[in-house]
Amino acid sequence: FGKGSIYTDLIHLKGYPHLDNKREYAFSEKACDVMTARQLTVIPLEGNDVDSIEALLASCSYQGFPVVTNEQEMLVVGFIA
C-alpha cells in the first residue's frame, strides 16, 4: 500500500481482481479452460462498445464474461462483470 493511487489501494484492500496497466502480462489460458458453462460466451477484445456489453449482461443470468483476444485464439485477457 501507499505506492499507487487510492483507487488501486482500495481494489487490493477489497480483494478485487486487478490487472495493473503499468505491467505486461503473458496470457496463456484459453477461455474454455477456465469456464465450466456448456455455452461459452466471451467478449472479444476489439469490436465492442459499452452498449453492446450492457446488452449482453442484461440478456442472460450470467454475472460476468471473460474478455478474449479474439474468438479464434480465445486467450483470456480480462473479465467484465
PDB file of N, CA and C in Angstrom:
ATOM      1  N   PHE A   1       0.822  -1.196   0.000  1.00  0.00           N
ATOM      2  CA  PHE A   1       0.000   0.000   0.000  1.00  0.00           C
ATOM      3  C   PHE A   1       0.859   1.250   0.000  1.00  0.00           C
ATOM      4  N   GLY A   2       0.268   2.345  -0.450  1.00  0.00           N
ATOM      5  CA  GLY A   2       0.949   3.612  -0.389  1.00  0.00           C
ATOM      6  C   GLY A   2       1.765   3.967  -1.620  1.00  0.00           C
ATOM      7  N   LYS A   3       1.981   3.040  -2.532  1.00  0.00           N
ATOM      8  CA  LYS A   3       2.806   3.335  -3.708  1.00  0.00           C
ATOM      9  C   LYS A   3       1.957   3.683  -4.924  1.00  0.00           C
ATOM     10  N   GLY A   4       0.681   3.305  -4.916  1.00  0.00           N
ATOM     11  CA  GLY A   4      -0.197   3.578  -6.044  1.00  0.00           C
ATOM     12  C   GLY A   4      -1.242   4.603  -5.676  1.00  0.00           C
ATOM     13  N   SER A   5      -2.270   4.671  -6.486  1.00  0.00           N
ATOM     14  CA  SER A   5      -3.355   5.598  -6.210  1.00  0.00           C
ATOM     15  C   SER A   5      -4.252   5.034  -5.119  1.00  0.00           C
ATOM     16  N   ILE A   6      -5.110   5.868  -4.578  1.00  0.00           N
ATOM     17  CA  ILE A   6      -6.045   5.415  -3.553  1.00  0.00           C
ATOM     18  C   ILE A   6      -6.996   4.363  -4.138  1.00  0.00           C
ATOM     19  N   TYR A   7      -7.322   4.486  -5.432  1.00  0.00           N
ATOM     20  CA  TYR A   7      -8.206   3.532  -6.078  1.00  0.00           C
ATOM     21  C   TYR A   7      -7.558   2.146  -6.175  1.00  0.00           C
ATOM     22  N   THR A   8      -6.292   2.120  -6.543  1.00  0.00           N
ATOM     23  CA  THR A   8      -5.569   0.853  -6.611  1.00  0.00           C
ATOM     24  C   THR A   8      -5.474   0.222  -5.229  1.00  0.00           C
ATOM     25  N   ASP A   9      -5.200   1.040  -4.223  1.00  0.00           N
ATOM     26  CA  ASP A   9      -5.133   0.526  -2.848  1.00  0.00           C
ATOM     27  C   ASP A   9      -6.476  -0.048  -2.403  1.00  0.00           C
ATOM     28  N   LEU A  10      -7.586   0.614  -2.763  1.00  0.00           N
ATOM     29  CA  LEU A  10      -8.916   0.099  -2.404  1.00  0.00           C
ATOM     30  C   LEU A  10      -9.222  -1.210  -3.120  1.00  0.00           C
ATOM     31  N   ILE A  11      -8.816  -1.316  -4.377  1.00  0.00           N
ATOM     32  CA  ILE A  11      -9.016  -2.559  -5.125  1.00  0.00           C
ATOM     33  C   ILE A  11      -8.300  -3.704  -4.425  1.00  0.00           C
ATOM     34  N   HIS A  12      -7.062  -3.483  -4.024  1.00  0.00           N
ATOM     35  CA  HIS A  12      -6.302  -4.519  -3.321  1.00  0.00           C
ATOM     36  C   HIS A  12      -6.900  -4.811  -1.953  1.00  0.00           C
ATOM     37  N   LEU A  13      -7.328  -3.764  -1.233  1.00  0.00           N
ATOM     38  CA  LEU A  13      -7.908  -3.939   0.092  1.00  0.00           C
ATOM     39  C   LEU A  13      -9.187  -4.770   0.038  1.00  0.00           C
ATOM     40  N   LYS A  14     -10.020  -4.526  -0.968  1.00  0.00           N
ATOM     41  CA  LYS A  14     -11.281  -5.272  -1.123  1.00  0.00           C
ATOM     42  C   LYS A  14     -11.071  -6.659  -1.725  1.00  0.00           C
ATOM     43  N   GLY A  15      -9.880  -6.920  -2.262  1.00  0.00           N
ATOM     44  CA  GLY A  15      -9.599  -8.224  -2.847  1.00  0.00           C
ATOM     45  C   GLY A  15     -10.159  -8.404  -4.245  1.00  0.00           C
ATOM     46  N   TYR A  16     -10.427  -7.291  -4.946  1.00  0.00           N
ATOM     47  CA  TYR A  16     -10.953  -7.381  -6.298  1.00  0.00           C
ATOM     48  C   TYR A  16      -9.844  -7.788  -7.266  1.00  0.00           C
ATOM     49  N   PRO A  17     -10.199  -8.528  -8.323  1.00  0.00           N
ATOM     50  CA  PRO A  17      -9.181  -8.850  -9.331  1.00  0.00           C
ATOM     51  C   PRO A  17      -8.762  -7.574 -10.051  1.00  0.00           C
ATOM     52  N   HIS A  18      -7.485  -7.481 -10.357  1.00  0.00           N
ATOM     53  CA  HIS A  18      -6.973  -6.240 -10.943  1.00  0.00           C
ATOM     54  C   HIS A  18      -5.731  -6.535 -11.777  1.00  0.00           C
ATOM     55  N   LEU A  19      -5.714  -6.011 -12.993  1.00  0.00           N
ATOM     56  CA  LEU A  19      -4.517  -6.080 -13.827  1.00  0.00           C
ATOM     57  C   LEU A  19      -3.938  -4.682 -13.903  1.00  0.00           C
ATOM     58  N   ASP A  20      -2.756  -4.517 -13.384  1.00  0.00           N
ATOM     59  CA  ASP A  20      -2.085  -3.223 -13.378  1.00  0.00           C
ATOM     60  C   ASP A  20      -1.691  -2.855 -14.799  1.00  0.00           C
ATOM     61  N   ASN A  21      -2.142  -1.699 -15.277  1.00  0.00           N
ATOM     62  CA  ASN A  21      -1.844  -1.312 -16.647  1.00  0.00           C
ATOM     63  C   ASN A  21      -0.399  -0.855 -16.832  1.00  0.00           C
ATOM     64  N   LYS A  22       0.369  -0.814 -15.764  1.00  0.00           N
ATOM     65  CA  LYS A  22       1.779  -0.445 -15.862  1.00  0.00           C
ATOM     66  C   LYS A  22       2.680  -1.662 -16.056  1.00  0.00           C
ATOM     67  N   ARG A  23       2.094  -2.859 -16.043  1.00  0.00           N
ATOM     68  CA  ARG A  23       2.866  -4.093 -16.208  1.00  0.00           C
ATOM     69  C   ARG A  23       2.429  -4.817 -17.473  1.00  0.00           C
ATOM     70  N   GLU A  24       3.292  -5.653 -17.978  1.00  0.00           N
ATOM     71  CA  GLU A  24       2.973  -6.516 -19.114  1.00  0.00           C
ATOM     72  C   GLU A  24       2.590  -7.890 -18.584  1.00  0.00           C
ATOM     73  N   TYR A  25       1.612  -8.514 -19.198  1.00  0.00           N
ATOM     74  CA  TYR A  25       1.162  -9.836 -18.785  1.00  0.00           C
ATOM     75  C   TYR A  25       1.233 -10.786 -19.972  1.00  0.00           C
ATOM     76  N   ALA A  26       1.645 -11.997 -19.724  1.00  0.00           N
ATOM     77  CA  ALA A  26       1.654 -13.040 -20.760  1.00  0.00           C
ATOM     78  C   ALA A  26       0.454 -13.933 -20.503  1.00  0.00           C
ATOM     79  N   PHE A  27      -0.493 -13.938 -21.410  1.00  0.00           N
ATOM     80  CA  PHE A  27      -1.703 -14.735 -21.246  1.00  0.00           C
ATOM     81  C   PHE A  27      -1.538 -16.072 -21.956  1.00  0.00           C
ATOM     82  N   SER A  28      -1.858 -17.139 -21.248  1.00  0.00           N
ATOM     83  CA  SER A  28      -1.706 -18.461 -21.843  1.00  0.00           C
ATOM     84  C   SER A  28      -2.921 -19.348 -21.630  1.00  0.00           C
ATOM     85  N   GLU A  29      -3.918 -18.895 -20.864  1.00  0.00           N
ATOM     86  CA  GLU A  29      -5.099 -19.715 -20.635  1.00  0.00           C
ATOM     87  C   GLU A  29      -6.176 -19.367 -21.643  1.00  0.00           C
ATOM     88  N   LYS A  30      -6.819 -20.411 -22.156  1.00  0.00           N
ATOM     89  CA  LYS A  30      -7.938 -20.207 -23.059  1.00  0.00           C
ATOM     90  C   LYS A  30      -9.216 -20.123 -22.241  1.00  0.00           C
ATOM     91  N   ALA A  31     -10.206 -19.419 -22.765  1.00  0.00           N
ATOM     92  CA  ALA A  31     -11.462 -19.233 -22.044  1.00  0.00           C
ATOM     93  C   ALA A  31     -12.116 -20.572 -21.707  1.00  0.00           C
ATOM     94  N   CYS A  32     -12.061 -21.523 -22.619  1.00  0.00           N
ATOM     95  CA  CYS A  32     -12.690 -22.819 -22.379  1.00  0.00           C
ATOM     96  C   CYS A  32     -11.993 -23.591 -21.256  1.00  0.00           C
ATOM     97  N   ASP A  33     -10.745 -23.231 -20.927  1.00  0.00           N
ATOM     98  CA  ASP A  33     -10.025 -23.895 -19.845  1.00  0.00           C
ATOM     99  C   ASP A  33     -10.442 -23.391 -18.470  1.00  0.00           C
ATOM    100  N   VAL A  34     -10.988 -22.187 -18.392  1.00  0.00           N
ATOM    101  CA  VAL A  34     -11.330 -21.600 -17.100  1.00  0.00           C
ATOM    102  C   VAL A  34     -12.829 -21.450 -16.871  1.00  0.00           C
ATOM    103  N   MET A  35     -13.644 -21.835 -17.859  1.00  0.00           N
ATOM    104  CA  MET A  35     -15.101 -21.743 -17.713  1.00  0.00           C
ATOM    105  C   MET A  35     -15.706 -23.137 -17.701  1.00  0.00           C
ATOM    106  N   THR A  36     -16.818 -23.261 -16.994  1.00  0.00           N
ATOM    107  CA  THR A  36     -17.490 -24.551 -16.922  1.00  0.00           C
ATOM    108  C   THR A  36     -18.819 -24.574 -17.666  1.00  0.00           C
ATOM    109  N   ALA A  37     -19.266 -23.453 -18.187  1.00  0.00           N
ATOM    110  CA  ALA A  37     -20.556 -23.391 -18.875  1.00  0.00           C
ATOM    111  C   ALA A  37     -20.518 -24.188 -20.174  1.00  0.00           C
ATOM    112  N   ARG A  38     -21.644 -24.784 -20.500  1.00  0.00           N
ATOM    113  CA  ARG A  38     -21.723 -25.525 -21.766  1.00  0.00           C
ATOM    114  C   ARG A  38     -21.715 -24.583 -22.953  1.00  0.00           C
ATOM    115  N   GLN A  39     -22.445 -23.487 -22.833  1.00  0.00           N
ATOM    116  CA  GLN A  39     -22.445 -22.469 -23.887  1.00  0.00           C
ATOM    117  C   GLN A  39     -21.420 -21.428 -23.497  1.00  0.00           C
ATOM    118  N   LEU A  40     -20.314 -21.392 -24.200  1.00  0.00           N
ATOM    119  CA  LEU A  40     -19.234 -20.475 -23.876  1.00  0.00           C
ATOM    120  C   LEU A  40     -19.516 -19.112 -24.493  1.00  0.00           C
ATOM    121  N   THR A  41     -19.713 -18.111 -23.655  1.00  0.00           N
ATOM    122  CA  THR A  41     -19.968 -16.755 -24.114  1.00  0.00           C
ATOM    123  C   THR A  41     -18.797 -15.892 -23.702  1.00  0.00           C
ATOM    124  N   VAL A  42     -18.156 -15.272 -24.666  1.00  0.00           N
ATOM    125  CA  VAL A  42     -16.979 -14.441 -24.406  1.00  0.00           C
ATOM    126  C   VAL A  42     -17.171 -13.075 -25.050  1.00  0.00           C
ATOM    127  N   ILE A  43     -16.340 -12.139 -24.642  1.00  0.00           N
ATOM    128  CA  ILE A  43     -16.338 -10.803 -25.230  1.00  0.00           C
ATOM    129  C   ILE A  43     -14.991 -10.620 -25.921  1.00  0.00           C
ATOM    130  N   PRO A  44     -14.980 -10.450 -27.246  1.00  0.00           N
ATOM    131  CA  PRO A  44     -13.717 -10.200 -27.945  1.00  0.00           C
ATOM    132  C   PRO A  44     -13.113  -8.866 -27.499  1.00  0.00           C
ATOM    133  N   LEU A  45     -11.809  -8.788 -27.478  1.00  0.00           N
ATOM    134  CA  LEU A  45     -11.095  -7.601 -27.028  1.00  0.00           C
ATOM    135  C   LEU A  45     -11.449  -6.368 -27.863  1.00  0.00           C
ATOM    136  N   GLU A  46     -11.673  -6.553 -29.145  1.00  0.00           N
ATOM    137  CA  GLU A  46     -11.986  -5.423 -30.017  1.00  0.00           C
ATOM    138  C   GLU A  46     -13.355  -5.613 -30.654  1.00  0.00           C
ATOM    139  N   GLY A  47     -13.983  -4.496 -31.008  1.00  0.00           N
ATOM    140  CA  GLY A  47     -15.252  -4.551 -31.727  1.00  0.00           C
ATOM    141  C   GLY A  47     -16.477  -4.416 -30.851  1.00  0.00           C
ATOM    142  N   ASN A  48     -16.321  -4.055 -29.593  1.00  0.00           N
ATOM    143  CA  ASN A  48     -17.461  -3.868 -28.698  1.00  0.00           C
ATOM    144  C   ASN A  48     -17.482  -2.442 -28.185  1.00  0.00           C
ATOM    145  N   ASP A  49     -18.677  -2.018 -27.789  1.00  0.00           N
ATOM    146  CA  ASP A  49     -18.807  -0.735 -27.110  1.00  0.00           C
ATOM    147  C   ASP A  49     -19.615  -0.960 -25.834  1.00  0.00           C
ATOM    148  N   VAL A  50     -19.790   0.076 -25.058  1.00  0.00           N
ATOM    149  CA  VAL A  50     -20.478  -0.051 -23.769  1.00  0.00           C
ATOM    150  C   VAL A  50     -21.900  -0.571 -23.964  1.00  0.00           C
ATOM    151  N   ASP A  51     -22.597  -0.093 -24.991  1.00  0.00           N
ATOM    152  CA  ASP A  51     -23.977  -0.524 -25.222  1.00  0.00           C
ATOM    153  C   ASP A  51     -24.069  -2.017 -25.510  1.00  0.00           C
ATOM    154  N   SER A  52     -23.163  -2.552 -26.325  1.00  0.00           N
ATOM    155  CA  SER A  52     -23.217  -3.980 -26.655  1.00  0.00           C
ATOM    156  C   SER A  52     -22.891  -4.843 -25.428  1.00  0.00           C
ATOM    157  N   ILE A  53     -21.975  -4.376 -24.588  1.00  0.00           N
ATOM    158  CA  ILE A  53     -21.640  -5.135 -23.378  1.00  0.00           C
ATOM    159  C   ILE A  53     -22.783  -5.072 -22.372  1.00  0.00           C
ATOM    160  N   GLU A  54     -23.412  -3.899 -22.222  1.00  0.00           N
ATOM    161  CA  GLU A  54     -24.570  -3.784 -21.333  1.00  0.00           C
ATOM    162  C   GLU A  54     -25.707  -4.683 -21.810  1.00  0.00           C
ATOM    163  N   ALA A  55     -25.926  -4.744 -23.120  1.00  0.00           N
ATOM    164  CA  ALA A  55     -26.977  -5.605 -23.673  1.00  0.00           C
ATOM    165  C   ALA A  55     -26.680  -7.075 -23.396  1.00  0.00           C
ATOM    166  N   LEU A  56     -25.416  -7.470 -23.533  1.00  0.00           N
ATOM    167  CA  LEU A  56     -25.028  -8.851 -23.250  1.00  0.00           C
ATOM    168  C   LEU A  56     -25.256  -9.196 -21.778  1.00  0.00           C
ATOM    169  N   LEU A  57     -24.851  -8.302 -20.879  1.00  0.00           N
ATOM    170  CA  LEU A  57     -25.037  -8.542 -19.447  1.00  0.00           C
ATOM    171  C   LEU A  57     -26.518  -8.622 -19.078  1.00  0.00           C
ATOM    172  N   ALA A  58     -27.358  -7.827 -19.746  1.00  0.00           N
ATOM    173  CA  ALA A  58     -28.787  -7.820 -19.446  1.00  0.00           C
ATOM    174  C   ALA A  58     -29.531  -9.001 -20.068  1.00  0.00           C
ATOM    175  N   SER A  59     -28.935  -9.637 -21.081  1.00  0.00           N
ATOM    176  CA  SER A  59     -29.650 -10.675 -21.836  1.00  0.00           C
ATOM    177  C   SER A  59     -29.602 -12.059 -21.205  1.00  0.00           C
ATOM    178  N   CYS A  60     -28.830 -12.249 -20.165  1.00  0.00           N
ATOM    179  CA  CYS A  60     -28.731 -13.586 -19.580  1.00  0.00           C
ATOM    180  C   CYS A  60     -28.505 -13.495 -18.071  1.00  0.00           C
ATOM    181  N   SER A  61     -28.486 -14.641 -17.434  1.00  0.00           N
ATOM    182  CA  SER A  61     -28.358 -14.672 -15.975  1.00  0.00           C
ATOM    183  C   SER A  61     -26.906 -14.719 -15.503  1.00  0.00           C
ATOM    184  N   TYR A  62     -25.946 -14.823 -16.416  1.00  0.00           N
ATOM    185  CA  TYR A  62     -24.541 -14.835 -16.016  1.00  0.00           C
ATOM    186  C   TYR A  62     -24.147 -13.468 -15.458  1.00  0.00           C
ATOM    187  N   GLN A  63     -23.229 -13.464 -14.535  1.00  0.00           N
ATOM    188  CA  GLN A  63     -22.812 -12.227 -13.884  1.00  0.00           C
ATOM    189  C   GLN A  63     -21.545 -11.633 -14.483  1.00  0.00           C
ATOM    190  N   GLY A  64     -20.876 -12.346 -15.372  1.00  0.00           N
ATOM    191  CA  GLY A  64     -19.660 -11.826 -15.978  1.00  0.00           C
ATOM    192  C   GLY A  64     -19.194 -12.701 -17.126  1.00  0.00           C
ATOM    193  N   PHE A  65     -18.291 -12.140 -17.917  1.00  0.00           N
ATOM    194  CA  PHE A  65     -17.799 -12.832 -19.102  1.00  0.00           C
ATOM    195  C   PHE A  65     -16.306 -12.599 -19.254  1.00  0.00           C
ATOM    196  N   PRO A  66     -15.575 -13.614 -19.717  1.00  0.00           N
ATOM    197  CA  PRO A  66     -14.152 -13.396 -19.996  1.00  0.00           C
ATOM    198  C   PRO A  66     -13.984 -12.546 -21.253  1.00  0.00           C
ATOM    199  N   VAL A  67     -12.980 -11.695 -21.223  1.00  0.00           N
ATOM    200  CA  VAL A  67     -12.586 -10.928 -22.406  1.00  0.00           C
ATOM    201  C   VAL A  67     -11.425 -11.692 -23.029  1.00  0.00           C
ATOM    202  N   VAL A  68     -11.543 -11.993 -24.327  1.00  0.00           N
ATOM    203  CA  VAL A  68     -10.530 -12.793 -25.012  1.00  0.00           C
ATOM    204  C   VAL A  68      -9.901 -12.003 -26.155  1.00  0.00           C
ATOM    205  N   THR A  69      -8.712 -12.444 -26.575  1.00  0.00           N
ATOM    206  CA  THR A  69      -8.004 -11.757 -27.660  1.00  0.00           C
ATOM    207  C   THR A  69      -8.845 -11.735 -28.926  1.00  0.00           C
ATOM    208  N   ASN A  70      -9.383 -12.863 -29.321  1.00  0.00           N
ATOM    209  CA  ASN A  70     -10.335 -12.969 -30.429  1.00  0.00           C
ATOM    210  C   ASN A  70     -11.036 -14.315 -30.312  1.00  0.00           C
ATOM    211  N   GLU A  71     -12.084 -14.522 -31.098  1.00  0.00           N
ATOM    212  CA  GLU A  71     -12.895 -15.731 -30.948  1.00  0.00           C
ATOM    213  C   GLU A  71     -12.246 -16.978 -31.544  1.00  0.00           C
ATOM    214  N   GLN A  72     -11.133 -16.832 -32.252  1.00  0.00           N
ATOM    215  CA  GLN A  72     -10.417 -17.993 -32.737  1.00  0.00           C
ATOM    216  C   GLN A  72      -9.340 -18.424 -31.740  1.00  0.00           C
ATOM    217  N   GLU A  73      -8.560 -17.475 -31.262  1.00  0.00           N
ATOM    218  CA  GLU A  73      -7.461 -17.779 -30.349  1.00  0.00           C
ATOM    219  C   GLU A  73      -7.949 -18.010 -28.920  1.00  0.00           C
ATOM    220  N   MET A  74      -8.950 -17.216 -28.477  1.00  0.00           N
ATOM    221  CA  MET A  74      -9.622 -17.370 -27.180  1.00  0.00           C
ATOM    222  C   MET A  74      -8.699 -17.258 -25.971  1.00  0.00           C
ATOM    223  N   LEU A  75      -7.608 -16.478 -26.051  1.00  0.00           N
ATOM    224  CA  LEU A  75      -6.754 -16.286 -24.872  1.00  0.00           C
ATOM    225  C   LEU A  75      -7.393 -15.235 -23.970  1.00  0.00           C
ATOM    226  N   VAL A  76      -7.552 -15.553 -22.705  1.00  0.00           N
ATOM    227  CA  VAL A  76      -8.201 -14.672 -21.740  1.00  0.00           C
ATOM    228  C   VAL A  76      -7.282 -13.505 -21.411  1.00  0.00           C
ATOM    229  N   VAL A  77      -7.819 -12.271 -21.568  1.00  0.00           N
ATOM    230  CA  VAL A  77      -7.051 -11.074 -21.235  1.00  0.00           C
ATOM    231  C   VAL A  77      -7.742 -10.225 -20.172  1.00  0.00           C
ATOM    232  N   GLY A  78      -8.924 -10.633 -19.755  1.00  0.00           N
ATOM    233  CA  GLY A  78      -9.638  -9.869 -18.734  1.00  0.00           C
ATOM    234  C   GLY A  78     -10.981 -10.476 -18.437  1.00  0.00           C
ATOM    235  N   PHE A  79     -11.783  -9.746 -17.655  1.00  0.00           N
ATOM    236  CA  PHE A  79     -13.099 -10.219 -17.248  1.00  0.00           C
ATOM    237  C   PHE A  79     -13.994  -9.001 -17.033  1.00  0.00           C
ATOM    238  N   ILE A  80     -15.227  -9.073 -17.536  1.00  0.00           N
ATOM    239  CA  ILE A  80     -16.197  -7.995 -17.344  1.00  0.00           C
ATOM    240  C   ILE A  80     -17.383  -8.564 -16.580  1.00  0.00           C
ATOM    241  N   ALA A  81     -17.769  -7.873 -15.506  1.00  0.00           N
ATOM    242  CA  ALA A  81     -18.919  -8.300 -14.706  1.00  0.00           C
ATOM    243  C   ALA A  81     -19.845  -7.134 -14.467  1.00  0.00           C
TER     244      ALA A  81
END
